[in-house]
Short mmCIF file of C-alpha atoms and ligand atoms in Angstrom, two decimals:
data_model
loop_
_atom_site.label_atom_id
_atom_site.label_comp_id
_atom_site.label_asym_id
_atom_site.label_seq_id
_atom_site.Cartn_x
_atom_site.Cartn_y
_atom_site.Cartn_z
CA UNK N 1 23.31 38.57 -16.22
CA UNK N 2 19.48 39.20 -16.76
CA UNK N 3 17.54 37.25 -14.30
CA UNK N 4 13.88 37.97 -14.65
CA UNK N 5 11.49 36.83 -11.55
CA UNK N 6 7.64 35.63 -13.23
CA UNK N 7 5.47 34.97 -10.85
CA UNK N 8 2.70 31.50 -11.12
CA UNK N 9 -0.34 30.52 -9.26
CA UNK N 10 -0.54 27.58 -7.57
CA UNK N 11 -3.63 25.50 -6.24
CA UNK N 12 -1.53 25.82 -2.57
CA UNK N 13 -2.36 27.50 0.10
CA UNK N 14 1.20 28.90 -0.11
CA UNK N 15 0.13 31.01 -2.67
CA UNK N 16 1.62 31.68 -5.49
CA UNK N 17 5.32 30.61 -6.56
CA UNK N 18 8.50 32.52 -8.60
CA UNK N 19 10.55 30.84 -11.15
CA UNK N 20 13.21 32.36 -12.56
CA UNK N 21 14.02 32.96 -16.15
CA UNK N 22 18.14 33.77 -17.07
CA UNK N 23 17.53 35.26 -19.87
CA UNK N 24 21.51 35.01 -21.43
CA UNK N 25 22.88 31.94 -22.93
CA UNK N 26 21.53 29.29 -22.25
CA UNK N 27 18.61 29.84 -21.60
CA UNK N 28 18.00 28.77 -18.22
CA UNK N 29 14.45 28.96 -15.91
CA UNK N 30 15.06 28.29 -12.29
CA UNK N 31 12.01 26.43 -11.20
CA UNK N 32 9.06 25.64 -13.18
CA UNK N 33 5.25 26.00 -11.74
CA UNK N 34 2.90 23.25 -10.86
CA UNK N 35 1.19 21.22 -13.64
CA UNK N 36 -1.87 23.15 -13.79
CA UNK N 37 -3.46 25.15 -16.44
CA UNK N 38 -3.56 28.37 -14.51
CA UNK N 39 0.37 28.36 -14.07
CA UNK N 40 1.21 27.34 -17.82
CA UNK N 41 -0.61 30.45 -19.31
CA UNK N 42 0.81 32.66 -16.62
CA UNK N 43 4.83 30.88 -17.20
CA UNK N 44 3.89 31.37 -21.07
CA UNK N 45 2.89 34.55 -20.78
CA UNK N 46 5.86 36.01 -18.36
CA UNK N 47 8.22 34.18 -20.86
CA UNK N 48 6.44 35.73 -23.92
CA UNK N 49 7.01 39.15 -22.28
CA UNK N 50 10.52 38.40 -21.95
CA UNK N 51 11.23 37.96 -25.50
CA UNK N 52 11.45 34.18 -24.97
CA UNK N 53 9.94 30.97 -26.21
CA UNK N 54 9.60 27.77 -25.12
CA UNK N 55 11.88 25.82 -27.52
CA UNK N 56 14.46 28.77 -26.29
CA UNK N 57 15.32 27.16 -23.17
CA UNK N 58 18.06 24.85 -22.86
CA UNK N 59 18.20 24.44 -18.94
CA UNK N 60 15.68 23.69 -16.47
CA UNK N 61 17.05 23.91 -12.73
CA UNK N 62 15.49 22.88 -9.78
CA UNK N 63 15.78 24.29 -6.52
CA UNK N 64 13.76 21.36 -4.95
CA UNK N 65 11.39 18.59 -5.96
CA UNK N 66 7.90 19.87 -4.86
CA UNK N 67 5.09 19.91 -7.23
CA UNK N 68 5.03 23.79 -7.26
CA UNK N 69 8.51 24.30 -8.23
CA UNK N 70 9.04 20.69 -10.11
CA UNK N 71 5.32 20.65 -11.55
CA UNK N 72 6.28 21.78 -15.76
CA UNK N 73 9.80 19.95 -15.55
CA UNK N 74 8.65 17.40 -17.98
CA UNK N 75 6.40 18.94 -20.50
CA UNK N 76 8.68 22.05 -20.31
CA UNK N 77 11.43 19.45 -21.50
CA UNK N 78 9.57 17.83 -24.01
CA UNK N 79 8.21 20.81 -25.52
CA UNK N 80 11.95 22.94 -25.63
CA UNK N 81 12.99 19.23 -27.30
CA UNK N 82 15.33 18.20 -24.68
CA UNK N 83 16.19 20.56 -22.69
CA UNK N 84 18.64 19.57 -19.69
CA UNK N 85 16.96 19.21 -15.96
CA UNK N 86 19.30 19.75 -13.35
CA UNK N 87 18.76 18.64 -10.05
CA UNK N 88 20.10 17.61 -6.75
CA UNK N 89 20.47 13.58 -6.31
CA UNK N 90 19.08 13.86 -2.87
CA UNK N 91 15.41 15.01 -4.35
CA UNK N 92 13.01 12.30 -5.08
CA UNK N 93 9.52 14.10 -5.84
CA UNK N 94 10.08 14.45 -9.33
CA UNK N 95 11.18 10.78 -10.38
CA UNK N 96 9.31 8.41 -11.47
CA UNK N 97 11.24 6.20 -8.97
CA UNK N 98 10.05 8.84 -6.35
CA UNK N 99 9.94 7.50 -2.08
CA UNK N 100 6.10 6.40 -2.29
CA UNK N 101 3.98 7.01 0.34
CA UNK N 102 5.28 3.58 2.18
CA UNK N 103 8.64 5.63 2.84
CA UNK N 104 6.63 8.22 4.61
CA UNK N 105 4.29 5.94 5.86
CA UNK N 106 6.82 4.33 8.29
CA UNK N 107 8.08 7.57 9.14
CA UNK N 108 4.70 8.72 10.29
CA UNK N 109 3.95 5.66 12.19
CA UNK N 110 6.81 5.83 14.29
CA UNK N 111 5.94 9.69 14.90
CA UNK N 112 2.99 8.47 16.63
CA UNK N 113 0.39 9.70 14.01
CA UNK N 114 -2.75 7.86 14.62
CA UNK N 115 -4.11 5.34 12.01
CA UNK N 116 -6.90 7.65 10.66
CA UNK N 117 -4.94 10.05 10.30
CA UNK N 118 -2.64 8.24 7.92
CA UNK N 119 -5.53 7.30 6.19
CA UNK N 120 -6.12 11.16 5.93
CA UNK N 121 -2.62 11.91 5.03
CA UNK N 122 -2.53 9.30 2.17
CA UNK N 123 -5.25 11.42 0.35
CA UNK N 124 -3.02 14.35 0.68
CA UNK N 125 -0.13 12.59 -0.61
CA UNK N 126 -1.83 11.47 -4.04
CA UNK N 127 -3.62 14.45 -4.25
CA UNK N 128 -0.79 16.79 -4.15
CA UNK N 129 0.90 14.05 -7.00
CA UNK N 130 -1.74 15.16 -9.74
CA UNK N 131 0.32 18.38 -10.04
CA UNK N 132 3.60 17.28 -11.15
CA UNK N 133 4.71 14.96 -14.25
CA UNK N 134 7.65 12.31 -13.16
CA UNK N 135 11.21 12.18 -14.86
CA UNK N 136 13.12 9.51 -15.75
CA UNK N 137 16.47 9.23 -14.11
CA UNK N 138 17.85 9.67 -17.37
CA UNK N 139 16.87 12.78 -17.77
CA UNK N 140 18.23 14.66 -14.86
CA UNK N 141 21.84 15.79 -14.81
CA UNK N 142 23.08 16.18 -10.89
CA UNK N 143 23.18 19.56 -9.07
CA UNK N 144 26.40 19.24 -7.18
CA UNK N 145 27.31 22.00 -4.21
CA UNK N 146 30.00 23.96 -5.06
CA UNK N 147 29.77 23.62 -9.45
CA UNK N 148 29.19 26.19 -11.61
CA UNK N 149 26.42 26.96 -14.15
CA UNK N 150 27.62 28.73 -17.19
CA UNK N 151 26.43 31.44 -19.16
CA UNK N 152 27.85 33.70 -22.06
CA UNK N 153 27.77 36.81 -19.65
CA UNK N 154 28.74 35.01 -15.77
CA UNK N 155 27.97 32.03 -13.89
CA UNK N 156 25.96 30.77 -10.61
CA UNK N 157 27.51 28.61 -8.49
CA UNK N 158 25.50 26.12 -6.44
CA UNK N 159 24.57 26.07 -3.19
CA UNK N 160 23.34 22.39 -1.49
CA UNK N 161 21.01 24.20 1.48
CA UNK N 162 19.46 20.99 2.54
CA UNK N 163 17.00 21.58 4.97
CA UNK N 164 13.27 22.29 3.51
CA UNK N 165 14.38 19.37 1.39
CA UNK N 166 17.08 16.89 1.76
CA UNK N 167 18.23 18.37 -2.23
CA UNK N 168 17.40 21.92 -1.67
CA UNK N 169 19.68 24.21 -3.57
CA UNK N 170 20.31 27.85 -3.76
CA UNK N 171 22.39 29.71 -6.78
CA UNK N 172 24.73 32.69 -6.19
CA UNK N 173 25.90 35.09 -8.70
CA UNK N 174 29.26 35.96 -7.03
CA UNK N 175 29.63 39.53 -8.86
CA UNK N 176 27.28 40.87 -6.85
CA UNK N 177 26.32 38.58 -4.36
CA UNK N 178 22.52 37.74 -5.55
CA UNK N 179 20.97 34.44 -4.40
CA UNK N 180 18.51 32.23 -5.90
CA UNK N 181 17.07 30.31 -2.61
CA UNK N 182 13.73 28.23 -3.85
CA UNK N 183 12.13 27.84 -0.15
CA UNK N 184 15.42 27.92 1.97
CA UNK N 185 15.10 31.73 2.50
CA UNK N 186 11.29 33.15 2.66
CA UNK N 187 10.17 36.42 3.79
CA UNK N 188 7.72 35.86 5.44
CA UNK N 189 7.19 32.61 6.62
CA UNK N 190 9.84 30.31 8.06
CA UNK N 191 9.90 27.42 5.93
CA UNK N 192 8.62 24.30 6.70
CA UNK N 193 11.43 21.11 7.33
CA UNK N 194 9.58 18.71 5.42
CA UNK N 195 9.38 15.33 7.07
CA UNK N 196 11.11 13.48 4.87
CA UNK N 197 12.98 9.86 4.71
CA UNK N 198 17.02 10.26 4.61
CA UNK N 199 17.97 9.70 1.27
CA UNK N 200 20.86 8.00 2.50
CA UNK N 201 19.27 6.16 4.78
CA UNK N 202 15.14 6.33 3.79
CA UNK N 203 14.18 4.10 6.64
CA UNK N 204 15.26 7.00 8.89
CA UNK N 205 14.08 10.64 9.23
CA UNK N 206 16.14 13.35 7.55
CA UNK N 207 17.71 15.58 10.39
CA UNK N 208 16.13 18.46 8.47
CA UNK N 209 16.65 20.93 11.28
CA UNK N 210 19.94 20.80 12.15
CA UNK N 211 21.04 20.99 8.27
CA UNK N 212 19.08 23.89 8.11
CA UNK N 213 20.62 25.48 10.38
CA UNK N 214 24.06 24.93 8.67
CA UNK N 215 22.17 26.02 5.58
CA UNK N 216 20.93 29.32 6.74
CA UNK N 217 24.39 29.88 8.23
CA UNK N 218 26.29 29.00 5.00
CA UNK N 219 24.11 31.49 2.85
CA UNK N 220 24.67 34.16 5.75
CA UNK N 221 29.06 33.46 5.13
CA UNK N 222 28.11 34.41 1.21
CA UNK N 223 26.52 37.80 2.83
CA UNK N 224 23.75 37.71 0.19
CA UNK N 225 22.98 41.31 -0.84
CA UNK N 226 19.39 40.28 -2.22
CA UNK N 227 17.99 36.73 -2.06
CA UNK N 228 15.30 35.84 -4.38
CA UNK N 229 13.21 32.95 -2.79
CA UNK N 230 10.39 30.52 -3.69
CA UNK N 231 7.77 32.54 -2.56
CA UNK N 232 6.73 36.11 -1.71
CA UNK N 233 9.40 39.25 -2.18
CA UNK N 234 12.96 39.33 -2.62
CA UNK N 235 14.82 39.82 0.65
CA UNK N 236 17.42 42.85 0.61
CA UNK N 237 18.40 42.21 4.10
CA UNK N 238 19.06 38.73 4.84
CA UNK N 239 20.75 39.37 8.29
CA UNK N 240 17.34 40.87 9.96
CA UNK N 241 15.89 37.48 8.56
CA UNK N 242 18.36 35.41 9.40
CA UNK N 243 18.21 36.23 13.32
CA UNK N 244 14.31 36.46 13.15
CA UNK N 245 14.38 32.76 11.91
CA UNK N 246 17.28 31.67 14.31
CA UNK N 247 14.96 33.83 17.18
CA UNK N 248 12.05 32.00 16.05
CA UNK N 249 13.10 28.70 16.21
CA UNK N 250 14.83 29.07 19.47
CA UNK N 251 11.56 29.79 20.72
CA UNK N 252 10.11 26.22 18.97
CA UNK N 253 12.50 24.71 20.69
CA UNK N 254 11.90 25.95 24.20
CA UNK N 255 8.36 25.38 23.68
CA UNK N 256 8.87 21.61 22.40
CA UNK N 257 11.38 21.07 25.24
CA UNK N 258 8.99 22.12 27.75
CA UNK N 259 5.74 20.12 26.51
CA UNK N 260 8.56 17.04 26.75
CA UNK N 261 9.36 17.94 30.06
CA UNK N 262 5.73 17.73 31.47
CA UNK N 263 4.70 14.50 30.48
CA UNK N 264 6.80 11.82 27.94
CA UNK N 265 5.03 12.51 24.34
CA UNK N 266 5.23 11.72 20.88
CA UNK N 267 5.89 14.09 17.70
CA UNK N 268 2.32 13.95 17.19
CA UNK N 269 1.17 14.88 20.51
CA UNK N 270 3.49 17.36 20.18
CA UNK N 271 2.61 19.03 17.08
CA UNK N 272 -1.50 18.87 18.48
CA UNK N 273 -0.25 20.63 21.38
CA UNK N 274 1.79 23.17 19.40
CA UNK N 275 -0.81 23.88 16.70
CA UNK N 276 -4.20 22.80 18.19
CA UNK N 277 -6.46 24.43 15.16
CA UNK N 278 -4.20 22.61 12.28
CA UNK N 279 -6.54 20.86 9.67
CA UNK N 280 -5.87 18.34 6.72
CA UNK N 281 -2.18 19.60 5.00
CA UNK N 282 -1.40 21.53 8.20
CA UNK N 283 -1.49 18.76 10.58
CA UNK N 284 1.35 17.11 8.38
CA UNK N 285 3.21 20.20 8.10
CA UNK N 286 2.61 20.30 11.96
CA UNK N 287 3.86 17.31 12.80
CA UNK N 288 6.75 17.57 10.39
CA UNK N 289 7.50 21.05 12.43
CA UNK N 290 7.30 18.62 15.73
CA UNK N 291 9.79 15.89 14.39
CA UNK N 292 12.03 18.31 13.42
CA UNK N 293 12.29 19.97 16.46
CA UNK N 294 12.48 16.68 18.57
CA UNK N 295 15.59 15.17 16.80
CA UNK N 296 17.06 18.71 17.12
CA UNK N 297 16.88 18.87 20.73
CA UNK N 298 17.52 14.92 20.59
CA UNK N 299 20.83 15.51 18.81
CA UNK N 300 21.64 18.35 21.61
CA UNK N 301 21.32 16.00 24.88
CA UNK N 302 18.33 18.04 25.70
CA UNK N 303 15.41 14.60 25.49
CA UNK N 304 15.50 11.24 25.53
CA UNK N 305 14.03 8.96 23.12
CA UNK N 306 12.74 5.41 23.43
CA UNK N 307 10.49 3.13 21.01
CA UNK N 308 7.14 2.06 22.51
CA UNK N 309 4.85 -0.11 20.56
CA UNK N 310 6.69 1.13 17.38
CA UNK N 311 6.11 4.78 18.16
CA UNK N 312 9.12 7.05 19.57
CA UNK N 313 8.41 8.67 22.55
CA UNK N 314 10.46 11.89 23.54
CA UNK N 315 10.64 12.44 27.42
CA UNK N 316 13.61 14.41 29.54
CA UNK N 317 16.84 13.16 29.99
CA UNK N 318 18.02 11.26 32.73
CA UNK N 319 16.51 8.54 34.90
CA UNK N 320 16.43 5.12 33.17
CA UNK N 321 18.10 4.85 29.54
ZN1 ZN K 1 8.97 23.49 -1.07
ZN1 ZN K 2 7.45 26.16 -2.46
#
C-alpha cells in the first residue's frame, strides 16, 4: 500500500501540517489542509506529483476536526463530485451543527477565565473558523474504532485515540505495523488536550487527559514500527516517545498538584502560574493544559474540587468536603 506524506502550510503557529494521500484504490487522502490559498496550491501540487487528480479521490478521512486537518473537506468533496468524508461522531469542528462558542463559553467560565479574557478568546474562536468550510451531517459517514478501510492492495483499521480531540483517530496498516496518528503522536511537541465540551455530555468538560493516556497506551499494545503524525517527522521509535510524554506529564502533574497545594486555585490561575509569558491562542491552550491536568489529578483522589461563584476551585484533599 502506497501511502505518500505531502506536506501544507498553515497560517498556525504549529507550522505546517501532513495529509496523507493512499495512493491504491480508492483513492483515499488522510487529512486535508486548512482553507487557505497557500495550502490548496501546495495539496494540488503534492497530488499532481503523485500522479493524482482531484476528481481521483473517492475518500476523505479525518483524523480530527481542526481547521488544519478538516480545512479542504468540503471543497475537496465537491470538487472530486462526492467523494465520501469519514469521520469520528464525537468531532464537531467540521459540522455545520458544530458546539458554538456558547459550549466553550460555559466551560471557560467555570475554569475561572476572567471576563476579558473571554472576550479575547471569542476573537480567537471566529477567527480560527475562517479556515475551514462546514459539512452537512449528511455528508459524513462515521469512523468507528476497530473497522476497516479497504483498499485493492490491504486495509487500515481504525484506531479511536480520543484525547487531543474527543474523535481523534489513528489508522494502522497491520502488515507492517505503520500508524497514521493526526496529532495523537507528535515528535516533538506533546500535544495539546484541547478543552473541549463532552460530546456525550457538552455541558461537561471532556476528561481529555485520562483518555489520552489510554490512547497513547493502546497505540504502544499495536507496537507501531513508524507512526506518521499531524505534524513534524515520522516517529520510528514510538517507545522513547511514549515514556518522554508519560515522563513529561508526570512532571505537569506534580507541578499542578503542588501550585494546588499552596493556596486553593482555579484552572486559570493555574495555567498563569504554569505558563506566565502565554499570549492570545496560548493562554487558551494554557488553560486547556491546566483543566486537563486538574480533572486528572481530580479523578486520582489527589484535589478536591468545589464550585464558588460558578467557578471550580481545585484545593488539597481533606478537611471539609
Ligand atoms: Zn489538532
Ligand atoms: Zn494539528
Amino acid at each position: 500500500m502506497n501511502i505518500v506524506p505531502i506536506s501544507l502550510p498553515t497560517p498556525f503557529y504549529i507550522g505546517s501540517v501532513n495529509v496523507y494521500l493512499v495512493k491504491e484504490d480508492p483513492v483515499t487522502i488522510i487529512d486535508t489542509g486548512p482553507k487557505t490559498k497557500e495550502a490548496v496550491d501546495a495539496l494540488r501540487a503534492g497530488l499532481r506529483q503523485a500522479g493524482i487528480a482531484v476528481d481521483d479521490i473517492r475518500r476523505i478521512v479525518l483524523t480530527h476536526a481542526h481547521e488544519d486537518h478538516c480545512g479542504l473537506a468540503r471543497s475537496l468533496r465537491d470538487e472530486a463530485k462526492d467523494a465520501e468524508v469519514f469521520v469520528h461522531n464525537w468531532e464537531t469542528g467540521h459540522r455545520v451543527g458544530r458546539f458554538e462558542y456558547e459550549e466553550h463559553l460555559q466551560l471557560l467560565v467555570r475554569a475561572g477565565v476572567p471576563p476579558d479574557e473571554l472576550a479575547m478568546m471569542r476573537k480567537l474562536y471566529e477567527g480560527v473558523r475562517q479556515y475551514a468550510d462546514a459539512l452537512e451531517d449528511d455528508h459524513c459517514v462515521d469512523l468507528n474504532d476497530g473497522a476497516e478501510l479497504q483498499f485493492n492492495s490491504g486495509s487500515l483499521r481504525v484506531i479511536h485515540t480520543p484525547g487531543h480531540t474527543p474523535g481523534s483517530c489513528s489508522f494502522i496498516r497491520e502488515a507492517d505495523r505503520t500508524v497514521i496518528a493526526g496529532d495523537c503522536v507528535l515528535k516533538r511537541v506533546t500535544p495539546n488536550p484541547v478543552l473541549s465540551p463532552d460530546p456525550i455530555d457538552p455541558t461537561r468538560r471532556f476528561r481529555s487527559l485520562a483518555e489520552y493516556l489510554v490512547s497513547l497506551a493502546r497505540v504502544r499494545s499495536m507496537a507501531p514500527t513508524l507512526v506518521y503524525g499531524g505534524h513534524g517527522e515520522p516517529i520510528r521509535d514510538y517507545e522513547e516517545l511514549f515514556n518522554r510524554y508519560l515522563r513529561a506529564i508526570r512532571e505537569r502533574q506534580a507541578t499542578v498538584i503542588g501550585l494546588v497545594a499552596k493556596e486553593s486555585v482555579s484552572a486559570w490561575e493555574v495555567s498563569r502560574a504554569m505558563f506566565p509569558a502565554a499570549d492570545d491562542v496560548h493562554r487558551f491552550l494554557a488553560v486547556s493544559e491546566a483543566a486537563a491536568h486538574l480533572d486528572y489529578a481530580h479523578s486520582e483522589g489527589k484535589l478536591a474540587v468545589e464550585i464558588s461563584e460558578g467557578r471550580e476551585i481545585y484545593r488539597k484533599p481533606g478537611g471539609k468536603d
